[in-house]
Coordinates of C-alpha atoms and ligand atoms in Angstrom, one line a residue:
M25 CA 31.6 7.7 8.1
D26 CA 29.3 5.2 9.6
D27 CA 30.2 1.9 7.9
E28 CA 27.1 0.1 9.3
L29 CA 25.0 2.5 7.2
R30 CA 26.8 1.6 4.0
Q31 CA 25.4 -1.9 4.1
V32 CA 21.7 -2.5 3.2
T33 CA 19.7 -2.4 6.4
L34 CA 16.0 -2.8 7.1
Y35 CA 14.2 -0.1 9.2
D36 CA 10.8 -1.0 10.5
T37 CA 8.2 1.6 11.2
T38 CA 5.2 -0.6 11.8
L39 CA 5.0 0.7 15.4
R40 CA 4.8 4.3 14.2
D41 CA 3.8 4.8 10.5
G42 CA 2.0 1.4 10.4
M43 CA -0.2 2.5 13.3
Q44 CA -1.7 5.2 11.0
Q45 CA -3.7 2.5 9.2
E46 CA -7.4 3.0 9.5
G47 CA -8.9 0.8 12.3
M48 CA -5.5 -0.1 13.7
S49 CA -5.4 -0.3 17.4
V50 CA -2.5 -1.9 19.3
S51 CA -1.7 -1.6 23.0
V52 CA 1.7 -0.7 24.4
D53 CA 2.1 -4.4 25.5
E54 CA 1.3 -5.6 22.0
K55 CA 3.8 -3.1 20.5
V56 CA 6.5 -4.6 22.7
R57 CA 5.5 -8.2 21.6
I58 CA 5.9 -7.0 18.0
A59 CA 9.2 -5.3 18.7
L60 CA 10.5 -8.5 20.2
K61 CA 9.4 -10.6 17.2
L62 CA 11.0 -8.2 14.8
D63 CA 14.2 -8.3 16.8
E64 CA 14.1 -12.1 16.6
L65 CA 13.6 -11.9 12.8
G66 CA 16.7 -9.8 12.5
I67 CA 15.4 -6.4 11.5
Q68 CA 18.3 -3.9 12.1
F69 CA 16.3 -0.8 13.2
I70 CA 12.9 -0.6 14.9
E71 CA 11.2 2.7 15.2
G72 CA 9.3 2.7 18.5
G73 CA 7.2 5.8 18.0
F74 CA 7.8 8.9 20.1
P75 CA 10.6 8.6 22.7
A76 CA 9.9 6.7 25.9
S77 CA 10.1 7.9 29.4
N78 CA 11.6 4.6 30.4
P79 CA 15.3 4.8 29.7
K80 CA 15.9 1.0 29.7
E81 CA 14.0 -0.4 26.9
A82 CA 16.6 0.2 24.1
E83 CA 19.2 -2.0 25.7
K84 CA 16.8 -5.0 25.9
L85 CA 16.4 -5.9 22.3
C86 CA 18.9 -8.6 21.3
T87 CA 20.0 -7.5 17.8
A88 CA 17.8 -4.7 16.6
E89 CA 18.4 -1.1 17.5
L90 CA 15.5 0.9 18.8
V91 CA 15.1 4.3 17.2
A92 CA 13.3 7.3 18.6
F93 CA 11.3 9.5 16.3
G94 CA 10.4 13.2 16.3
T95 CA 10.3 16.3 14.1
T96 CA 12.6 19.3 13.5
R97 CA 12.2 22.2 15.8
R98 CA 9.3 24.6 15.6
R99 CA 9.8 28.0 13.9
G100 CA 10.9 30.9 16.1
V101 CA 12.3 28.6 18.8
K102 CA 16.0 27.7 19.4
A103 CA 16.6 24.0 19.0
A104 CA 17.8 23.7 22.6
G105 CA 14.6 25.2 23.7
D106 CA 12.3 23.0 21.6
A107 CA 10.3 20.7 23.9
G108 CA 10.1 17.9 21.3
L109 CA 13.8 17.9 20.5
R110 CA 14.7 18.0 24.2
V111 CA 12.6 14.9 24.8
L112 CA 14.4 13.2 21.9
A113 CA 17.8 14.3 23.3
A114 CA 16.9 12.8 26.7
A115 CA 15.5 9.6 25.2
S116 CA 17.5 6.4 25.7
P117 CA 18.0 5.3 22.1
R118 CA 21.3 6.3 20.6
T119 CA 19.8 6.8 17.2
V120 CA 17.0 9.2 16.5
T121 CA 15.1 10.0 13.3
I122 CA 13.7 13.4 12.7
V123 CA 11.4 14.3 9.9
G124 CA 11.4 17.7 8.2
K125 CA 10.0 19.6 5.3
T126 CA 11.4 19.7 1.8
W127 CA 8.6 20.8 -0.5
S128 CA 8.1 24.5 -1.1
L129 CA 4.4 23.8 -1.6
H130 CA 4.1 22.7 2.0
L131 CA 6.3 25.5 3.2
R132 CA 4.2 28.1 1.4
E133 CA 0.7 26.7 1.9
V134 CA 0.9 24.9 5.2
L135 CA 3.7 26.2 7.3
R136 CA 4.2 29.6 6.0
V137 CA 8.0 29.3 6.5
A138 CA 10.4 30.9 4.0
P139 CA 12.7 28.4 2.2
P140 CA 15.9 29.7 3.8
E141 CA 14.4 29.6 7.2
N142 CA 13.4 25.9 6.7
L143 CA 17.1 25.2 5.9
R144 CA 18.1 26.7 9.2
I145 CA 15.4 24.7 11.0
I146 CA 16.8 21.5 9.6
A147 CA 20.4 22.4 10.3
D148 CA 19.8 23.6 13.9
S149 CA 17.7 20.5 14.8
V150 CA 20.3 18.0 13.5
K151 CA 23.2 19.9 15.0
F152 CA 21.5 20.1 18.4
L153 CA 20.8 16.3 18.5
V154 CA 24.3 15.5 17.2
G155 CA 25.7 17.7 20.0
E156 CA 23.7 15.7 22.5
G157 CA 25.5 12.6 21.3
K158 CA 22.9 11.2 19.0
R159 CA 23.2 9.5 15.7
V160 CA 20.7 11.3 13.5
F161 CA 18.7 10.0 10.6
Y162 CA 17.0 12.8 8.6
D163 CA 13.7 11.9 6.9
A164 CA 13.0 14.3 4.1
E165 CA 9.2 14.4 3.9
H166 CA 7.7 14.7 0.4
F167 CA 11.2 14.5 -1.1
F168 CA 10.2 13.2 -4.5
D169 CA 7.5 15.8 -5.0
A170 CA 9.9 18.5 -3.8
Y171 CA 12.6 17.2 -6.2
R172 CA 10.2 17.2 -9.1
D173 CA 9.2 20.8 -8.3
D174 CA 12.6 22.3 -7.5
P175 CA 15.5 19.9 -7.4
G176 CA 18.0 22.5 -6.3
Y177 CA 16.1 23.3 -3.1
A178 CA 15.3 19.7 -2.3
L179 CA 19.0 18.9 -2.4
D180 CA 19.8 22.0 -0.3
C181 CA 17.5 20.5 2.4
L182 CA 19.4 17.2 2.4
R183 CA 22.8 19.1 2.4
A184 CA 21.6 21.2 5.4
A185 CA 21.0 17.9 7.3
A186 CA 24.2 16.2 6.1
D187 CA 26.4 19.3 6.8
A188 CA 24.9 19.5 10.3
G189 CA 26.0 16.0 11.0
A190 CA 23.2 13.7 10.0
A191 CA 24.4 10.1 9.6
L192 CA 21.9 9.3 6.9
V193 CA 19.3 11.1 4.9
C194 CA 16.1 9.2 4.0
L195 CA 14.1 10.1 0.9
C196 CA 10.4 9.8 1.6
D197 CA 7.8 9.3 -1.0
T198 CA 5.2 10.5 1.5
N199 CA 2.3 10.7 -1.0
G200 CA 3.2 7.3 -2.6
A201 CA 2.9 8.8 -6.0
T202 CA 6.3 8.2 -7.5
L203 CA 6.9 5.5 -10.1
P204 CA 9.9 3.2 -9.8
F205 CA 11.9 4.5 -12.7
E206 CA 11.7 8.1 -11.3
I207 CA 12.7 6.8 -7.9
E208 CA 15.7 5.0 -9.3
R209 CA 16.9 8.1 -11.3
T210 CA 16.4 10.5 -8.4
V211 CA 18.3 8.3 -5.9
R212 CA 21.2 8.1 -8.3
E213 CA 21.2 11.9 -8.7
V214 CA 21.0 12.4 -4.9
L215 CA 23.8 10.1 -4.2
A216 CA 26.0 12.0 -6.7
A217 CA 25.1 15.3 -4.9
V218 CA 25.4 14.4 -1.2
D219 CA 28.1 12.8 0.8
V220 CA 26.1 10.6 3.3
P221 CA 24.3 7.3 3.0
V222 CA 20.8 7.5 1.6
G223 CA 17.6 5.7 2.7
I224 CA 14.2 5.1 1.0
H225 CA 10.8 5.4 2.6
C226 CA 7.9 4.6 0.2
H227 CA 4.2 4.7 0.5
N228 CA 2.0 2.5 -1.7
D229 CA -0.6 4.9 -3.2
A230 CA 0.5 4.0 -6.8
E231 CA 1.0 0.3 -5.7
C232 CA 4.8 0.7 -6.3
A233 CA 6.1 0.9 -2.8
V234 CA 7.9 -2.4 -2.9
A235 CA 9.2 -1.9 -6.5
G236 CA 10.3 1.7 -5.6
S237 CA 12.2 0.5 -2.6
L238 CA 14.0 -2.2 -4.6
V239 CA 15.1 0.1 -7.4
A240 CA 16.3 2.6 -4.8
V241 CA 18.6 -0.1 -3.4
R242 CA 19.8 -0.9 -6.9
A243 CA 20.6 2.8 -7.3
G244 CA 22.6 2.8 -4.1
A245 CA 20.2 3.5 -1.2
T246 CA 21.3 1.5 1.8
Q247 CA 18.4 1.8 4.3
V248 CA 14.9 0.6 3.5
Q249 CA 12.1 1.9 5.7
G250 CA 8.8 0.0 5.6
T251 CA 6.3 -1.9 7.7
I252 CA 5.3 -5.5 8.2
N253 CA 2.6 -6.6 5.8
G254 CA 2.7 -3.0 4.4
Y255 CA 0.5 -1.6 7.1
G256 CA 0.1 2.2 7.0
E257 CA -2.4 4.9 6.2
R258 CA -4.3 5.1 3.0
C259 CA -2.8 2.3 0.8
G260 CA -0.1 1.5 3.2
N261 CA 3.7 1.7 3.5
A262 CA 6.3 -0.4 1.6
N263 CA 5.9 -4.0 2.7
L264 CA 9.2 -5.2 4.3
V265 CA 7.9 -8.8 4.2
S266 CA 8.1 -8.6 0.3
I267 CA 11.2 -6.4 0.2
A268 CA 13.4 -8.6 2.5
P269 CA 13.3 -11.8 0.4
A270 CA 13.7 -9.9 -2.9
L271 CA 16.8 -8.1 -1.5
A272 CA 18.4 -11.3 -0.1
L273 CA 17.4 -13.9 -2.6
K274 CA 17.0 -12.1 -5.9
M275 CA 19.4 -9.1 -5.6
G276 CA 22.1 -10.5 -3.3
A277 CA 21.8 -7.2 -1.5
G278 CA 21.8 -8.4 2.1
G279 CA 19.3 -7.2 4.7
L280 CA 18.4 -10.5 6.3
T281 CA 20.5 -13.7 6.3
P282 CA 19.1 -16.9 4.8
A283 CA 18.5 -18.3 8.3
Q284 CA 16.7 -15.2 9.4
L285 CA 14.5 -15.2 6.3
E286 CA 13.1 -18.6 7.3
R287 CA 11.2 -16.9 10.1
L288 CA 9.5 -14.5 7.7
T289 CA 6.2 -16.3 7.2
E290 CA 5.8 -16.9 11.0
T291 CA 6.7 -13.2 11.7
A292 CA 4.2 -11.9 9.1
H293 CA 1.4 -14.0 10.6
F294 CA 2.3 -13.1 14.2
V295 CA 2.2 -9.4 13.5
A296 CA -1.1 -9.7 11.7
E297 CA -2.5 -11.7 14.6
V298 CA -1.4 -9.2 17.2
C299 CA -2.9 -6.3 15.1
N300 CA -6.1 -8.4 14.9
L301 CA -6.0 -8.4 11.1
S302 CA -6.2 -11.4 8.9
L303 CA -3.2 -11.9 6.6
G304 CA -4.1 -11.9 2.9
T305 CA -4.3 -15.4 1.5
H306 CA -2.6 -14.2 -1.6
Q307 CA 0.1 -12.1 0.0
P308 CA 3.3 -12.7 -1.9
Y309 CA 5.9 -14.9 -0.2
V310 CA 4.0 -15.5 3.1
G311 CA 0.3 -15.9 2.2
R312 CA -1.3 -19.4 2.3
A313 CA -1.8 -19.3 -1.5
A314 CA 1.7 -18.0 -2.3
F315 CA 2.9 -21.5 -3.2
T316 CA -0.4 -23.3 -3.8
H317 CA -0.8 -25.3 -7.0
K318 CA -4.1 -26.2 -8.6
G319 CA -4.8 -28.3 -11.6
G320 CA -3.3 -31.6 -12.7
L321 CA -0.6 -30.3 -15.1
H322 CA 0.8 -27.8 -12.6
V323 CA 0.8 -30.3 -9.8
A324 CA 2.6 -32.9 -12.0
A325 CA 5.1 -30.2 -13.0
V326 CA 6.0 -29.0 -9.5
E327 CA 6.2 -32.7 -8.5
T328 CA 9.1 -33.2 -10.8
A329 CA 10.6 -29.7 -10.8
P330 CA 9.2 -27.2 -8.3
Q331 CA 10.9 -24.2 -10.1
T332 CA 8.5 -24.7 -13.0
F333 CA 5.8 -22.8 -11.1
E334 CA 7.6 -21.5 -8.0
H335 CA 9.8 -18.4 -8.1
I336 CA 11.7 -19.4 -4.9
D337 CA 11.9 -22.4 -2.6
P338 CA 8.9 -21.7 -0.2
A339 CA 11.0 -23.0 2.7
A340 CA 13.5 -20.1 2.2
V341 CA 10.8 -17.8 3.6
G342 CA 9.3 -20.3 6.0
N343 CA 6.3 -21.0 3.8
R344 CA 5.4 -24.3 2.2
Q345 CA 4.1 -25.7 -1.0
R346 CA 0.4 -26.7 -1.0
I347 CA -1.6 -28.6 -3.5
A348 CA -5.2 -27.3 -3.9
I349 CA -7.5 -30.3 -4.1
S350 CA -10.1 -30.1 -6.8
E351 CA -11.7 -32.4 -9.3
L352 CA -8.9 -31.5 -11.7
A353 CA -6.3 -32.9 -9.4
G354 CA -7.2 -36.6 -9.1
K355 CA -5.1 -39.4 -7.7
G356 CA -1.7 -37.8 -8.0
A357 CA -2.7 -34.9 -5.8
V358 CA -4.2 -37.1 -3.2
V359 CA -1.0 -39.1 -2.9
R360 CA 1.0 -35.8 -2.8
K361 CA -1.3 -34.3 -0.2
A362 CA -1.1 -37.4 1.9
R363 CA 2.7 -37.3 1.8
E364 CA 2.6 -33.7 3.0
F365 CA 1.5 -35.0 6.4
G366 CA 3.5 -38.1 6.4
L367 CA 1.2 -40.7 4.9
E368 CA 2.8 -42.8 2.1
L369 CA 0.2 -44.0 -0.4
D370 CA 0.6 -45.6 -3.8
A371 CA -1.5 -44.2 -6.7
D372 CA -2.6 -47.8 -7.5
D373 CA -3.7 -48.4 -3.9
D374 CA -7.5 -49.2 -3.8
R375 CA -7.8 -46.7 -0.9
V376 CA -6.7 -43.9 -3.3
S377 CA -9.5 -44.7 -5.8
R378 CA -12.0 -44.8 -3.0
I379 CA -10.8 -41.4 -1.6
V380 CA -11.0 -39.8 -5.1
R381 CA -14.6 -41.2 -5.4
H382 CA -15.6 -39.9 -2.0
L383 CA -14.0 -36.6 -2.8
K384 CA -15.9 -36.1 -6.0
D385 CA -19.1 -37.0 -4.2
R386 CA -18.4 -34.3 -1.6
E387 CA -17.5 -31.7 -4.2
H388 CA -20.8 -32.6 -5.8
R389 CA -22.6 -31.8 -2.6
G390 CA -20.9 -28.4 -2.4
Y391 CA -17.6 -29.0 -0.5
Q392 CA -14.6 -27.2 -1.8
Y393 CA -11.2 -27.8 -0.3
E394 CA -9.0 -25.3 -2.1
A395 CA -9.1 -22.9 0.7
A396 CA -9.8 -25.5 3.4
D397 CA -6.6 -27.5 3.7
G398 CA -7.4 -28.2 7.4
S399 CA -10.7 -30.0 6.5
F400 CA -9.1 -31.8 3.6
D401 CA -6.3 -33.1 5.9
L402 CA -9.0 -34.4 8.3
F403 CA -11.1 -35.9 5.5
L404 CA -8.1 -37.8 4.3
R405 CA -7.1 -39.0 7.8
N406 CA -10.7 -40.1 8.4
E407 CA -10.8 -42.0 5.1
L408 CA -7.6 -43.8 6.1
G409 CA -8.8 -44.5 9.6
E410 CA -6.0 -42.4 11.0
H411 CA -8.0 -39.8 12.9
V412 CA -9.0 -39.9 16.5
P413 CA -11.6 -37.2 17.2
L414 CA -11.0 -34.9 20.2
F415 CA -14.5 -35.5 21.6
R416 CA -17.9 -37.1 20.8
L417 CA -20.9 -34.8 20.4
E418 CA -24.0 -35.7 22.3
S419 CA -25.9 -32.6 21.3
F420 CA -25.9 -28.9 21.0
R421 CA -28.6 -26.3 21.1
V422 CA -28.5 -22.6 20.1
I423 CA -31.1 -20.1 21.2
V424 CA -31.5 -16.7 19.6
E425 CA -33.7 -14.3 21.5
K426 CA -34.7 -10.9 20.1
R427 CA -35.9 -8.6 22.8
E428 CA -38.2 -5.6 22.9
D429 CA -35.2 -3.3 23.6
G430 CA -33.7 -4.2 20.3
K431 CA -30.9 -6.4 21.7
A432 CA -30.4 -9.9 20.4
V433 CA -29.0 -12.5 22.8
V434 CA -27.5 -15.8 21.7
E435 CA -26.9 -18.7 24.0
A436 CA -25.5 -22.1 23.1
T437 CA -25.5 -25.2 25.2
I438 CA -23.3 -28.1 24.3
K439 CA -23.0 -31.7 25.6
V440 CA -19.8 -33.7 24.7
H441 CA -18.0 -36.8 25.9
I442 CA -14.3 -37.1 26.3
D443 CA -12.7 -40.4 27.6
G444 CA -16.0 -41.4 29.2
E445 CA -16.5 -38.0 30.9
R446 CA -19.7 -36.1 30.0
L447 CA -19.1 -32.4 29.8
I448 CA -21.9 -29.8 29.6
S449 CA -21.4 -26.1 29.0
T450 CA -23.4 -23.0 28.2
A451 CA -22.1 -19.8 26.8
E452 CA -23.3 -16.5 25.3
G453 CA -22.0 -14.9 22.1
N454 CA -22.7 -12.2 19.7
G455 CA -23.9 -14.7 17.1
P456 CA -24.7 -18.4 16.9
V457 CA -21.2 -19.5 15.8
N458 CA -19.5 -17.3 18.3
A459 CA -21.7 -18.8 21.1
L460 CA -21.1 -22.4 20.0
D461 CA -17.3 -21.7 19.8
A462 CA -17.4 -20.2 23.3
A463 CA -19.4 -23.1 24.7
L464 CA -17.2 -25.8 23.1
R465 CA -14.0 -24.2 24.3
Q466 CA -15.4 -23.8 27.8
A467 CA -16.2 -27.5 27.8
I468 CA -13.0 -28.9 26.6
T469 CA -10.2 -26.3 27.1
R470 CA -9.5 -27.8 30.6
I471 CA -8.5 -31.0 28.9
Y472 CA -6.8 -29.4 25.8
P473 CA -5.2 -26.2 27.2
H474 CA -3.5 -25.4 23.8
L475 CA -7.0 -24.5 22.5
A476 CA -6.5 -21.2 24.2
D477 CA -3.9 -20.3 21.5
I478 CA -6.2 -21.0 18.6
E479 CA -8.4 -18.2 17.4
L480 CA -11.0 -17.9 14.6
V481 CA -9.8 -15.1 12.4
N482 CA -12.2 -15.1 9.4
Y483 CA -15.7 -16.4 8.7
K484 CA -17.2 -16.5 5.3
V485 CA -20.6 -17.8 4.1
R486 CA -21.6 -18.6 0.6
I487 CA -25.0 -19.7 -0.5
L488 CA -24.7 -22.2 -3.3
D489 CA -27.3 -22.7 -6.0
E490 CA -29.8 -25.5 -5.7
V491 CA -28.4 -28.8 -6.5
K492 CA -30.5 -31.7 -7.9
G493 CA -33.8 -30.3 -6.6
T494 CA -32.7 -30.0 -3.0
G495 CA -32.9 -26.6 -1.3
A496 CA -30.1 -24.1 -1.5
V497 CA -26.9 -25.2 0.4
T498 CA -24.7 -23.1 2.6
R499 CA -20.9 -23.4 2.5
V500 CA -19.0 -22.0 5.4
L501 CA -15.3 -21.2 5.2
L502 CA -13.4 -20.5 8.5
D503 CA -9.8 -19.4 9.0
A504 CA -8.2 -20.1 12.3
S505 CA -4.7 -19.2 13.5
D506 CA -2.4 -20.0 16.4
G507 CA -0.4 -16.9 15.8
Q508 CA 2.3 -18.8 13.8
S509 CA 0.2 -20.1 10.9
T510 CA -3.3 -20.0 9.6
W511 CA -5.4 -22.8 8.2
G512 CA -8.8 -23.0 6.5
T513 CA -11.7 -25.4 7.2
T514 CA -15.1 -25.8 5.6
G515 CA -18.6 -27.1 6.3
V516 CA -21.6 -27.7 4.0
S517 CA -25.2 -28.0 4.9
E518 CA -28.7 -26.7 4.1
N519 CA -28.6 -25.4 7.7
I520 CA -26.1 -22.5 8.3
I521 CA -25.5 -23.4 11.9
E522 CA -24.7 -27.0 11.1
A523 CA -22.3 -26.0 8.3
S524 CA -20.7 -23.6 10.7
W525 CA -20.4 -26.2 13.4
E526 CA -18.7 -28.6 11.0
A527 CA -16.1 -26.0 10.0
L528 CA -15.7 -25.0 13.6
V529 CA -15.0 -28.5 14.8
D530 CA -12.5 -29.1 11.9
S531 CA -10.7 -25.8 12.7
I532 CA -10.2 -26.9 16.3
E533 CA -9.4 -30.5 15.5
F534 CA -6.8 -29.5 12.9
G535 CA -5.2 -26.9 15.1
M536 CA -4.9 -29.4 17.9
L537 CA -3.5 -32.0 15.5
R538 CA -0.7 -29.6 14.5
S539 CA 0.2 -28.9 18.1
R540 CA 0.1 -32.6 19.0
E541 CA 2.4 -33.4 16.0
N542 CA 4.8 -30.4 16.4
G543 CA 5.0 -31.1 20.1
A544 CA 7.7 -28.7 21.4
A545 CA 6.8 -25.3 22.8
P546 CA 8.4 -22.3 21.1
E547 CA 12.0 -21.5 22.3
G548 CA 12.3 -19.2 25.2
R549 CA 13.9 -15.8 24.9
E550 CA 16.9 -14.6 26.8
C551 CA 16.0 -11.0 26.8
E552 CA 12.9 -9.1 27.6
V553 CA 11.6 -5.7 26.7
E554 CA 9.6 -3.3 28.8
P555 CA 6.9 -1.2 27.2
V556 CA 7.9 1.5 24.8
A557 CA 5.6 4.5 25.2
A558 CA 4.5 5.8 21.8
E559 CA 1.7 8.1 21.0
G560 CA 0.6 9.8 17.8
G561 CA 2.7 9.9 14.7
E562 CA 4.0 12.4 12.2
D563 CA 3.8 12.0 8.5
A564 CA 7.0 10.9 6.8
Ligands
ZN27 ZN1 5.6 7.4 6.0

């Protein structure tokens, strides 16, 4: 018996099942970057998609094991003669996962394979790969639907795999339809009926994928398959980013160590960034709002005892507590927020009263800092005379030209001064903000090279109602990221370009501030990975 598989392990399928998400497009190089990051986090198994032609890549991960993925043999072919299985047998990873059918509905309606023949297909395929020296995980597709329909046959499928030498059978809730209590009961019954370790693979169609995975572990499952941030087709897969801290911190079930968990927030943001998706502000554990407190009473409570409104210590998952600044929050929150970036202020300090006054004035004009911690940080530093701007703006100009052929061309020219040097730059963009961003970067990136790591990831515009007889006011919210964390900035003006410019400059100033304060470059890695070829993907 494989002892490693009796411990709870995490099995990531972001690079295979996660890629089925609508709109997901990730290059082979980007997949390798994700694999390295997951390896660094401490995920035990990483499924790299279909087996690679390059035989070396599996040895280059530091801690994780790369797993090759494929399907059972086709009907009417010997396993040894099945092209897909032969590729798997020749692939470098020692462990392979194959997915096979379990549900008679699929056998009857889709495959037109008789149930006994399907059992032979499963057994032959597993036996062939085991004979080729592989450790085989068997993914039972649609297991829960099959078990609901015909438990005896569903168990026969698992036994066919186990008797042929599978090291683990994984129960897949392929349609994501099963509720947690049914998963828990089924896993218990399966464990009583088969003699190999059992894994769980949930989809999120009933929004129960995380819950289903956790109860499966409680019932005795020892491998949890899922994806980073729950990426996957339809409503996604089970989100390993939520599962890992629950297993380790709330259930004492293992998976990741406390030290590894501290990299969770950074990893979730990194993967989102590489996939060109923005991480949900409210995503549990790792989102920017996951430990954000708003309102005087909550703020006062978490000041004295964080556990009053925090289910775990945010640092345990690499996140941090934030205080949302609003009129409700007052002096205490200003002091608290200032302390977050190392400025000690006393609530009786005259400067604090002045800051609260200025803050209320700004809120009155339409500013809102709850989702714009970057701008609030800069506001506070400005008020305290602590902020040195990156550059001085002489002027900018944006031209939007709509042509007869239907194309709209946007061009921005910008003139700034840095240390007595006058810099002029012109750039095109697909919109005014994009063109301004490009022109500003072009002008100053030579002097501030770290700017190249900062990207705008989200841009939101809100038109506010007329205030005090003035015209309507535009509030812009920008999210920027350096691949490790995300911050929000804001700008307000009657003019949308000016509001956007204000938010844009703040996002760059704040990003540069972080890099200037954090200083050190990220640690180098000892090992490197070459591209893992992966194309397409089967359901599981
Ligand atoms: Zn799946």
